[in-house]
Coordinates of C-alpha atoms in Angstrom, one line a residue:
X1 CA 32.2 -30.9 8.2
X2 CA 30.5 -29.8 5.2
X3 CA 26.8 -30.8 5.0
X4 CA 26.2 -32.7 1.7
X5 CA 24.3 -31.1 -1.4
X6 CA 21.9 -33.6 -1.1
X7 CA 21.0 -33.0 2.2
X8 CA 18.5 -30.2 3.4
X9 CA 20.1 -27.8 5.6
X10 CA 18.4 -27.3 8.9
X11 CA 16.3 -23.5 8.2
X12 CA 17.1 -21.0 11.1
X13 CA 13.4 -19.2 10.2
X14 CA 10.9 -19.1 7.8
X15 CA 11.1 -15.6 6.3
X16 CA 14.0 -13.3 6.5
X17 CA 13.6 -9.8 5.8
X18 CA 16.8 -7.8 4.6
X19 CA 15.9 -4.2 5.5
X20 CA 14.2 -2.2 8.3
X21 CA 12.1 0.8 7.2
X22 CA 8.8 1.0 7.3
X23 CA 7.7 -1.3 4.5
X24 CA 10.2 -3.9 5.8
X25 CA 8.8 -3.6 9.7
X26 CA 5.2 -3.6 7.9
X27 CA 6.1 -7.0 6.1
X28 CA 8.0 -8.6 9.4
X29 CA 4.5 -7.4 11.6
X30 CA 2.1 -8.6 9.0
X31 CA 4.3 -11.8 8.9
X32 CA 3.9 -12.1 12.4
X33 CA 0.2 -11.4 12.3
X34 CA -0.1 -14.5 10.2
X35 CA 2.1 -16.3 12.7
X36 CA 5.0 -17.1 10.7
X37 CA 8.5 -16.9 11.8
X38 CA 10.5 -14.4 11.0
X39 CA 13.8 -12.1 11.9
X40 CA 14.6 -8.9 10.2
X41 CA 18.2 -7.3 9.7
X42 CA 19.1 -3.8 8.8
X43 CA 22.4 -2.5 8.2
X44 CA 22.0 0.9 9.7
X45 CA 23.0 0.9 13.4
X46 CA 20.1 3.4 14.6
X47 CA 16.5 3.9 13.2
X48 CA 16.3 6.9 11.0
X49 CA 16.2 10.4 12.4
X50 CA 14.6 12.2 9.3
X51 CA 10.6 12.3 9.0
X52 CA 11.5 12.1 5.1
X53 CA 8.3 9.7 3.5
X54 CA 5.1 10.9 6.0
X55 CA 2.1 10.1 5.0
X56 CA -0.6 7.3 4.7
X57 CA -3.3 7.5 2.0
X58 CA -6.7 5.6 2.6
X59 CA -6.1 2.1 0.7
X60 CA -3.0 1.6 2.6
X61 CA -4.8 2.4 5.7
X62 CA -7.1 -0.2 4.7
X63 CA -4.4 -2.9 4.6
X64 CA -2.4 -1.4 7.7
X65 CA -5.9 -1.8 9.9
X66 CA -5.9 -5.9 8.6
X67 CA -3.1 -6.3 10.1
X68 CA -3.2 -4.9 13.5
X69 CA -1.0 -1.9 12.0
X70 CA -3.0 1.7 11.4
X71 CA -4.0 2.2 15.0
X72 CA -0.6 2.3 16.5
X73 CA 0.0 4.1 13.7
X74 CA -2.8 6.8 14.2
X75 CA -2.4 7.8 17.2
X76 CA 1.1 9.6 16.2
X77 CA -0.6 10.9 12.9
X78 CA -2.2 14.1 12.2
X79 CA -5.7 13.1 10.2
X80 CA -5.1 15.1 7.2
X81 CA -8.7 16.0 5.6
X82 CA -8.6 18.8 3.1
X83 CA -6.3 19.9 0.2
X84 CA -5.6 23.2 -0.9
X85 CA -4.6 23.7 -4.4
X86 CA -3.5 26.7 -6.4
X87 CA -2.7 27.4 -9.7
X88 CA -0.5 30.7 -10.2
X89 CA -2.0 31.9 -7.1
X90 CA -5.8 30.9 -8.2
X91 CA -7.7 28.8 -5.8
X92 CA -9.0 25.2 -7.5
X93 CA -11.7 23.2 -5.9
X94 CA -10.2 21.8 -2.7
X95 CA -9.9 17.9 -2.1
X96 CA -12.0 16.9 0.1
X97 CA -10.5 13.6 1.8
X98 CA -13.6 12.7 4.2
X99 CA -15.9 12.1 1.1
X100 CA -13.3 8.6 0.2
X101 CA -15.8 5.5 0.5
X102 CA -13.3 3.8 3.2
X103 CA -13.4 3.6 6.8
X104 CA -10.6 5.8 6.5
X105 CA -10.9 8.6 4.1
X106 CA -8.8 11.3 5.8
X107 CA -5.1 10.9 5.5
X108 CA -2.2 10.5 8.5
X109 CA 0.2 12.5 8.5
X110 CA 3.2 12.2 10.7
X111 CA 6.7 11.5 9.8
X112 CA 8.9 8.4 8.9
X113 CA 11.1 8.3 11.6
X114 CA 7.6 8.4 13.8
X115 CA 6.6 5.6 12.1
X116 CA 9.1 3.5 11.9
X117 CA 9.2 3.7 16.0
X118 CA 6.0 2.5 16.4
X119 CA 6.0 -0.6 13.9
X120 CA 9.7 -1.2 15.7
X121 CA 7.5 -1.3 19.1
X122 CA 4.4 -3.3 17.2
X123 CA 6.8 -5.7 16.1
X124 CA 9.0 -6.2 19.2
X125 CA 5.6 -6.3 21.0
X126 CA 4.7 -9.7 18.3
X127 CA 8.1 -11.2 19.8
X128 CA 11.0 -9.9 16.6
X129 CA 13.4 -7.4 17.3
X130 CA 15.5 -5.8 14.7
X131 CA 18.4 -6.6 14.2
X132 CA 20.6 -3.7 13.2
X133 CA 24.2 -3.0 12.3
X134 CA 23.9 -6.7 10.2
X135 CA 24.6 -6.1 6.1
X136 CA 23.7 -9.2 3.9
X137 CA 27.1 -9.5 1.9
X138 CA 26.2 -13.0 -0.2
X139 CA 23.2 -14.0 -1.4
X140 CA 22.7 -18.4 -2.2
X141 CA 19.6 -19.1 -3.5
X142 CA 18.7 -23.0 -3.8
X143 CA 15.6 -24.8 -4.5
X144 CA 14.6 -25.9 -0.9
X145 CA 15.4 -22.2 0.7
X146 CA 18.0 -19.2 0.9
X147 CA 21.1 -19.6 2.9
X148 CA 22.3 -15.3 3.4
X149 CA 25.9 -14.7 4.8
X150 CA 25.8 -11.9 7.2
X151 CA 28.5 -9.5 8.1
X152 CA 28.3 -6.9 11.0
X153 CA 28.9 -3.3 10.2
X154 CA 30.9 -2.8 14.1
X155 CA 34.3 -1.8 13.2
X156 CA 35.9 -4.7 15.1
X157 CA 34.1 -7.6 13.9
X158 CA 34.0 -6.4 10.1
X159 CA 38.4 -6.2 10.6
X160 CA 38.5 -9.8 11.3
X161 CA 36.2 -11.0 8.8
X162 CA 33.0 -12.5 10.6
X163 CA 30.4 -13.8 9.2
X164 CA 26.8 -15.3 10.5
X165 CA 25.0 -17.9 7.9
X166 CA 21.3 -17.5 8.4
X167 CA 19.1 -20.3 6.3
X168 CA 15.7 -19.3 5.4
X169 CA 12.7 -21.1 3.3
X170 CA 11.7 -17.4 1.5
X171 CA 13.9 -13.4 1.9
X172 CA 11.7 -10.8 1.2
X173 CA 14.9 -8.1 0.1
X174 CA 13.0 -4.5 1.6
X175 CA 16.3 -2.3 1.4
X176 CA 15.3 0.3 -0.8
X177 CA 16.8 1.8 -3.7
X178 CA 20.0 1.2 -2.9
X179 CA 20.0 -2.3 -1.2
X180 CA 21.8 -5.6 -2.2
X181 CA 19.2 -8.0 -2.4
X182 CA 17.7 -6.9 -6.2
X183 CA 21.1 -6.3 -7.4
X184 CA 22.5 -10.0 -5.4
X185 CA 19.5 -11.8 -7.8
X186 CA 19.5 -10.0 -11.5
X187 CA 16.4 -8.1 -11.1
X188 CA 18.3 -4.3 -11.2
X189 CA 16.7 -0.9 -12.2
X190 CA 18.2 1.8 -14.2
X191 CA 16.9 4.6 -13.0
X192 CA 15.6 7.8 -15.1
X193 CA 16.5 11.3 -14.5
X194 CA 14.6 14.6 -15.0
X195 CA 17.5 17.3 -15.8
X196 CA 16.7 20.8 -14.8
X197 CA 14.9 20.0 -11.4
X198 CA 15.5 19.7 -8.4
X199 CA 13.9 19.6 -4.7
X200 CA 14.9 21.5 -2.1
X201 CA 12.7 21.8 1.1
X202 CA 12.3 22.2 5.0
X203 CA 10.9 20.6 8.1
X204 CA 10.4 23.7 10.6
X205 CA 7.8 25.3 13.2
X206 CA 5.6 27.4 10.5
X207 CA 3.7 30.7 11.2
X208 CA 2.1 32.2 8.3
X209 CA -1.3 34.5 7.1
X210 CA -3.1 30.6 6.7
X211 CA -4.0 27.9 9.1
X212 CA -1.5 26.2 11.0
X213 CA -4.2 23.7 11.9
X214 CA -2.3 20.2 11.0
X215 CA -5.3 19.1 9.4
X216 CA -4.7 20.7 6.0
X217 CA -2.1 20.8 3.2
X218 CA -1.1 23.1 0.2
X219 CA 0.0 22.9 -2.8
X220 CA 1.0 25.6 -5.6
X221 CA 2.1 25.3 -8.8
X222 CA 3.7 27.5 -10.6
X223 CA 5.9 28.1 -14.0
X224 CA 8.3 25.4 -13.9
X225 CA 7.3 25.0 -10.4
X226 CA 6.0 22.9 -7.6
X227 CA 5.4 23.7 -4.2
X228 CA 3.8 22.1 -0.8
X229 CA 3.3 22.9 2.9
X230 CA 1.7 20.0 5.1
X231 CA 2.4 18.7 8.7
X232 CA 4.9 16.6 10.0
X233 CA 3.9 15.2 13.3
X234 CA 5.5 17.0 17.0
X235 CA 4.1 20.6 15.4
X236 CA 6.4 21.3 12.1
X237 CA 5.3 21.8 8.8
X238 CA 7.1 20.5 5.6
X239 CA 7.4 22.8 3.2
X240 CA 9.3 21.5 -0.2
X241 CA 9.8 23.4 -3.9
X242 CA 10.7 21.0 -7.4
X243 CA 11.4 23.5 -9.4
X244 CA 14.0 24.4 -12.1
X245 CA 17.7 23.5 -10.7
X246 CA 19.6 27.1 -11.1
X247 CA 16.8 27.9 -7.9
X248 CA 18.3 25.5 -5.9
X249 CA 22.0 25.6 -5.1
X250 CA 24.1 22.2 -5.1
X251 CA 23.6 21.6 -1.3
X252 CA 21.6 21.4 1.7
X253 CA 19.6 25.0 1.8
X254 CA 19.7 27.0 4.8
X255 CA 16.6 27.9 6.7
X256 CA 16.3 31.5 5.3
X257 CA 16.7 30.8 1.3
X258 CA 13.8 28.2 2.1
X259 CA 11.9 30.8 4.0
X260 CA 12.7 33.1 0.9
X261 CA 11.2 31.3 -1.6
X262 CA 8.2 30.3 0.6
X263 CA 7.4 33.8 0.8
X264 CA 7.8 34.3 -3.1
X265 CA 5.3 31.2 -3.6
X266 CA 2.9 31.9 -1.4
X267 CA 2.7 35.6 -1.2
X268 CA 3.0 35.9 2.2
X269 CA 5.9 38.4 3.2
X270 CA 4.8 37.4 6.9
X271 CA 5.5 33.8 6.5
X272 CA 8.6 32.7 9.1
X273 CA 10.2 29.3 9.7
X274 CA 11.9 28.7 13.0
X275 CA 13.2 25.7 14.6
X276 CA 14.4 23.7 11.5
X277 CA 14.5 19.6 12.6
X278 CA 15.8 18.5 8.7
X279 CA 16.9 20.4 5.9
X280 CA 17.6 18.6 2.8
X281 CA 18.1 18.9 -1.1
X282 CA 17.6 16.0 -4.4
X283 CA 17.6 15.5 -7.8
X284 CA 14.7 13.5 -9.3
X285 CA 14.8 9.7 -11.0
X286 CA 12.4 7.2 -11.4
X287 CA 12.7 3.5 -12.0
X288 CA 10.4 0.0 -11.5
X289 CA 12.2 -3.9 -11.1
X290 CA 11.0 -5.8 -14.2
X291 CA 9.7 -8.1 -11.7
X292 CA 9.1 -8.2 -8.1
X293 CA 10.1 -11.9 -7.1
X294 CA 13.2 -14.4 -8.5
X295 CA 12.6 -18.0 -6.9
X296 CA 12.1 -17.4 -3.4
X297 CA 13.3 -14.1 -3.0
X298 CA 10.4 -10.9 -3.3
X299 CA 11.1 -7.3 -3.1
X300 CA 8.6 -5.0 -1.4
X301 CA 9.1 -1.2 -1.2
X302 CA 11.4 1.1 -2.6
X303 CA 13.8 -2.2 -3.1
X304 CA 11.5 -3.1 -6.2
X305 CA 11.2 0.7 -7.3
X306 CA 12.2 4.2 -7.7
X307 CA 8.9 7.1 -7.3
X308 CA 8.8 10.3 -7.5
X309 CA 7.6 12.7 -4.7
X310 CA 4.7 13.9 -6.2
X311 CA 0.9 12.3 -4.3
X312 CA 3.4 11.1 -1.9
X313 CA 2.3 7.7 -3.5
X314 CA 5.5 5.6 -3.4
X315 CA 5.9 4.4 0.5
X316 CA 2.0 3.8 0.4
X317 CA 2.5 1.7 -2.5
X318 CA 5.1 -0.3 -0.4
X319 CA 2.5 -0.9 2.2
X320 CA -0.1 -3.0 -0.6
X321 CA 3.9 -4.9 -1.2
X322 CA 4.2 -5.6 2.2
X323 CA 0.7 -6.9 3.3
X324 CA -0.2 -8.4 0.4
X325 CA 3.2 -10.8 -0.1
X326 CA 2.2 -12.0 3.8
X327 CA -0.7 -13.7 3.4
X328 CA 0.8 -15.3 0.3
X329 CA 3.6 -16.8 2.6
X330 CA 1.8 -17.4 5.1
X331 CA -0.9 -19.6 3.3
X332 CA 2.1 -21.0 1.1
X333 CA 3.6 -22.0 4.6
X334 CA 0.6 -23.5 5.7
X335 CA 0.1 -25.7 2.9
X336 CA -3.0 -23.9 2.3
X337 CA -2.8 -22.6 -1.2
X338 CA -1.5 -23.7 -4.7
X339 CA 2.2 -22.6 -6.4
X340 CA -0.8 -19.8 -8.1
X341 CA -0.7 -17.8 -4.8
X342 CA 2.5 -17.2 -4.6
X343 CA 3.4 -16.7 -7.8
X344 CA 0.1 -14.3 -8.3
X345 CA 2.4 -11.4 -6.6
X346 CA 4.9 -10.5 -8.8
X347 CA 2.9 -9.4 -12.2
X348 CA 0.3 -8.3 -9.9
X349 CA 2.4 -5.6 -8.1
X350 CA 4.8 -5.1 -10.8
X351 CA 2.0 -4.1 -12.7
X352 CA 0.7 -1.7 -10.4
X353 CA 4.0 -0.2 -10.3
X354 CA 4.4 0.1 -13.5
X355 CA 1.5 1.7 -14.3
X356 CA 1.9 4.4 -11.1
X357 CA 5.1 5.0 -12.6
X358 CA 4.0 5.8 -15.9
X359 CA 1.4 8.0 -14.8
X360 CA 3.5 9.5 -12.0
X361 CA 6.3 10.3 -15.1
X362 CA 3.9 12.1 -17.4
X363 CA 2.2 13.9 -14.6
X364 CA 5.9 15.0 -13.6
X365 CA 6.7 16.2 -17.1
X366 CA 3.3 18.3 -17.8
X367 CA 4.1 20.0 -14.3
X368 CA 7.5 21.0 -14.1
X369 CA 8.7 21.4 -17.8
X370 CA 5.8 24.1 -18.7
X371 CA 6.7 27.2 -21.5
X372 CA 4.4 29.7 -20.7
X373 CA 1.9 29.1 -23.2
X374 CA 1.6 25.8 -21.3
X375 CA 1.0 27.5 -18.3
X376 CA -1.6 29.8 -19.5
X377 CA -3.4 26.7 -20.9
X378 CA -3.0 24.7 -17.4
X379 CA -4.6 27.9 -15.8
X380 CA -7.5 27.8 -17.9
X381 CA -8.2 24.5 -17.4
X382 CA -8.3 25.4 -13.4
X383 CA -10.4 27.8 -14.0
X384 CA -12.9 25.7 -16.5
X385 CA -12.7 22.7 -14.0
X386 CA -11.7 23.6 -10.8
X387 CA -11.8 19.7 -9.6
X388 CA -8.9 18.7 -11.2
X389 CA -7.3 18.5 -8.0
X390 CA -6.0 14.8 -7.8
X391 CA -4.7 14.9 -11.6
X392 CA -2.5 17.6 -11.1
X393 CA -1.2 15.8 -7.8
X394 CA 0.4 13.3 -10.8
X395 CA -2.8 10.8 -9.7
X396 CA -6.4 9.7 -11.2
X397 CA -6.4 7.9 -7.4
X398 CA -4.6 9.3 -5.0
X399 CA -6.7 7.6 -2.2
X400 CA -5.4 4.0 -4.1
X401 CA -8.6 2.8 -3.6
X402 CA -9.1 2.1 -7.2
X403 CA -6.1 -0.3 -7.1
X404 CA -6.9 -3.4 -9.3
X405 CA -5.6 -6.9 -10.3
X406 CA -8.7 -7.7 -12.9
X407 CA -5.7 -9.8 -15.3
X408 CA -4.3 -11.7 -12.3
X409 CA -3.6 -15.1 -12.4
X410 CA -6.4 -15.0 -9.2
X411 CA -8.7 -13.3 -10.7
X412 CA -11.8 -14.9 -11.9
X413 CA -15.1 -13.2 -13.1
X414 CA -18.1 -15.3 -14.5
X415 CA -20.8 -12.1 -14.0
X416 CA -19.0 -9.9 -16.4
X417 CA -22.1 -9.7 -18.7
X418 CA -23.9 -7.9 -15.6
X419 CA -21.4 -5.1 -16.7
X420 CA -23.8 -4.0 -19.9
X421 CA -26.8 -3.9 -17.6
X422 CA -25.6 -2.2 -14.5
X423 CA -21.9 -0.6 -15.3
X424 CA -19.7 0.2 -12.3
X425 CA -19.7 -3.0 -9.8
X426 CA -16.7 -4.0 -8.2
X427 CA -15.4 -7.0 -10.5
X428 CA -13.2 -9.7 -10.0
X429 CA -9.3 -8.3 -8.4
X430 CA -11.2 -5.0 -7.3
X431 CA -11.2 -3.8 -4.3
X432 CA -14.2 -5.2 -2.1
X433 CA -16.2 -1.8 -0.8
X434 CA -17.3 -2.0 2.3
X435 CA -21.2 -1.5 3.4
X436 CA -23.6 -1.4 6.6
X437 CA -25.1 -4.8 7.5
X438 CA -26.6 -6.2 10.2
X439 CA -25.8 -9.4 12.5
X440 CA -28.8 -11.6 13.8
X441 CA -28.2 -10.3 17.3
X442 CA -29.9 -6.7 15.7
X443 CA -26.7 -4.6 15.9
X444 CA -25.1 -2.8 13.0
X445 CA -21.3 -3.9 11.2
X446 CA -19.4 -3.2 8.9
X447 CA -18.7 -5.9 6.2
X448 CA -15.0 -5.2 6.6
X449 CA -15.6 -7.0 9.6
X450 CA -16.5 -10.1 7.7
X451 CA -14.1 -9.6 4.9
X452 CA -10.6 -9.4 6.5
X453 CA -9.8 -11.7 8.9
X454 CA -13.0 -13.5 8.9
X455 CA -13.8 -16.0 12.3
X456 CA -10.1 -15.3 13.6
X457 CA -8.5 -16.7 10.0
X458 CA -6.1 -14.5 9.3
X459 CA -5.1 -15.4 5.5
X460 CA -9.1 -16.5 5.4
X461 CA -10.7 -16.5 2.4
X462 CA -14.3 -14.5 2.5
X463 CA -16.8 -16.0 0.9
X464 CA -19.9 -13.9 0.6
X465 CA -23.6 -15.5 -1.0
X466 CA -25.8 -12.7 -2.0
X467 CA -29.4 -13.9 -2.2
X468 CA -29.7 -10.9 -4.8
X469 CA -33.6 -10.0 -2.8
X470 CA -34.2 -13.4 -3.5
X471 CA -35.7 -15.5 -0.5
X472 CA -35.8 -18.6 -3.2
X473 CA -32.3 -18.7 -3.7
X474 CA -31.4 -19.5 -0.1
X475 CA -30.7 -23.4 -1.2
X476 CA -28.7 -22.2 -4.1
X477 CA -26.3 -20.2 -1.6
X478 CA -26.5 -23.9 1.4
X479 CA -25.1 -25.9 -1.7
X480 CA -22.1 -23.5 -2.6
X481 CA -21.0 -23.1 0.7
X482 CA -20.8 -27.1 1.3
X483 CA -18.9 -27.0 -2.0
X484 CA -16.4 -25.6 -0.3
X485 CA -16.5 -27.2 3.0
X486 CA -13.1 -28.9 2.1
X487 CA -11.2 -25.9 2.1
X488 CA -11.9 -24.6 5.8
X489 CA -10.3 -21.3 5.5
X490 CA -12.8 -20.2 2.9
X491 CA -14.9 -18.7 5.4
X492 CA -18.9 -18.7 4.7
X493 CA -21.6 -15.4 4.8
X494 CA -25.0 -15.2 3.5
X495 CA -26.0 -11.4 2.8
X496 CA -29.6 -11.7 2.2
X497 CA -31.2 -8.6 1.1
X498 CA -34.9 -10.7 1.1
X499 CA -36.6 -11.8 4.8
X500 CA -35.9 -14.8 6.4
X501 CA -38.2 -16.9 7.3
X502 CA -36.4 -18.0 10.2
X503 CA -33.2 -18.5 11.6
X504 CA -32.9 -22.0 11.0
X505 CA -33.6 -21.6 7.7
X506 CA -29.8 -20.3 7.2
X507 CA -28.3 -23.4 8.4
X508 CA -24.8 -23.2 10.9
X509 CA -23.9 -20.9 8.2
X510 CA -23.4 -16.7 9.6
X511 CA -26.1 -14.5 8.5
X512 CA -25.7 -10.7 8.0
X513 CA -29.0 -9.1 7.2
X514 CA -28.8 -7.0 4.3
X515 CA -32.5 -5.4 4.4
X516 CA -32.1 -2.0 3.6
X517 CA -30.2 -2.9 0.4
X518 CA -26.6 -1.2 1.2
X519 CA -24.3 -4.3 0.7
X520 CA -26.1 -5.3 -3.0
X521 CA -26.1 -1.4 -4.0
X522 CA -22.3 -1.2 -3.7
X523 CA -21.6 -4.6 -5.4
X524 CA -24.3 -4.1 -7.8
X525 CA -26.0 -7.7 -7.1
X526 CA -30.0 -6.5 -6.7
X527 CA -31.8 -9.0 -8.5
X528 CA -28.5 -11.3 -9.0
X529 CA -27.9 -14.5 -6.6
X530 CA -24.1 -14.5 -6.6
X531 CA -21.3 -16.1 -4.7
X532 CA -18.2 -13.8 -4.6
X533 CA -14.8 -14.8 -2.9
X534 CA -12.5 -11.9 -1.2
X535 CA -8.6 -12.3 -1.0
X536 CA -7.4 -12.0 2.6
X537 CA -6.1 -8.1 1.4
X538 CA -10.3 -7.1 0.8
X539 CA -9.7 -7.8 -3.4
X540 CA -12.4 -9.5 -5.0
X541 CA -11.4 -13.1 -6.5
X542 CA -14.3 -14.7 -8.0
X543 CA -17.6 -13.8 -9.0
X544 CA -20.3 -16.0 -10.2
X545 CA -23.5 -17.1 -10.4
X546 CA -25.0 -18.4 -7.1
X547 CA -26.6 -21.6 -9.1
X548 CA -23.2 -22.4 -11.0
X549 CA -21.7 -23.8 -7.8
X550 CA -19.1 -26.1 -9.5
X551 CA -17.6 -23.2 -11.3
X552 CA -16.5 -21.5 -7.7
X553 CA -14.9 -25.3 -6.4
X554 CA -13.0 -25.5 -9.6
X555 CA -12.0 -22.5 -8.6
X556 CA -10.8 -23.2 -5.1
X557 CA -9.4 -26.5 -6.6
X558 CA -6.8 -24.7 -8.8
X559 CA -6.3 -21.6 -6.5
X560 CA -6.3 -22.7 -3.3
X561 CA -4.8 -26.4 -4.0
X562 CA -6.3 -30.1 -3.0
X563 CA -9.6 -30.1 -0.9
X564 CA -8.6 -31.4 3.2
X565 CA -10.9 -34.5 3.5
X566 CA -13.3 -34.0 6.0
X567 CA -13.4 -35.1 9.2
X568 CA -14.2 -38.1 10.8
X569 CA -17.4 -38.8 13.0

């Protein structure tokens, strides 16, 4: 009997993820980290066997660490701490990744096949198996949820037209550039193609007159071309060449062809490649979806963008999508968020992807469409400014530590005036920096340990109450903490640079000593008692003076919803 349109259909799962690449798997893992029931479908019957995307920068590692995924990925990755860059055989200054202000400054280099295996294992340990050979055929959104009609890709089932109906509250499209979700909900994009340029590459064993230790990368810029050498898990190296398509046959290259081109570009006649595991070629195109959500449908990773293969940014931006969407869905499903929390996902992530797309397209054109005069100018710039390595790679923020949501509906800043006197401090929307503080037991700890998953609240918001090195600010901070007691997932921390008269003076709030001022310096708050509210993904949501706690309460009411009644005595 047909179900009445007025009766709510039962739900098979809270969230359905379509696509089990690295970003879909990360999204599902992050949802399970937050305790959200989910399923994940993948059209392909077997995991990828090619290395494809293979690197993870510092900021995505921080986000992966917050949902328990960074450590298992790192176990099957090489730590890269240095990038060598050459312009027409002249070296620039090395990019030293280890100097990044992050707990994870070295890049992870592995392979997409290895990462997918690791992420699938982690997901299985969290109680969810990837359902392979399943294709979404029809998507029917409504006000209460989404109905997805799924077919098996097995020939026998497909021949009989067998379908499964899956009902979910939210749908996540992680099915890549060729996926169906984006198109089904009217968010498709039209890629812009770069004519006259192509890529050919190989993953193989490498022998040459430079080091083969897997802790470093090499990039070579030459007339209308750009090449790279980077490690791939298992003792292999990837060699790629982005250059004039007349130099690239319209087919996958042979190992001998890649070896010959590598010898010409690197100037190393002894360079030898053996044991290839992947030989491929491609053309270049880029695009960004017009939005990252529609109704109860959300896009992550390549389902929402096509990123140019320069600087290794594509998969990394997808990790931001996955972690950023998962905590929003979890908090919303728990009834602990106002509409603005979930509504903010699309404008935040679309804005970041659009800005990166424009930056990369500009850098790509400058790098691969140069005349001889421009070649000479680039070479001269390299000699005069040998530190321009990241800019040459198409981004001024290769490690993605400067990703900011200053214009987000979740960002509110009442301390902007301090930027005039104390420029450089993080503002609302910026990543909250790490710093060393001290526990009441005298143990040094990272401030990140209080920012992510505070007190075991996986989607907890961390309230950092800074005293500004003013001992008389403590009563103000205590009053501010009381103002947010109605939102128990807001977890307060006193960050005190001034001496504490006695442990009792801090009350029941967790106290972090900052006597050496590392945290106050990182946040530019010396002399300013302040309230900083940090989102579950480590971005500052609110900044305000400690003597105006009502501003914080008003923010929480607007963003987090009606406060809960205090428990009965």
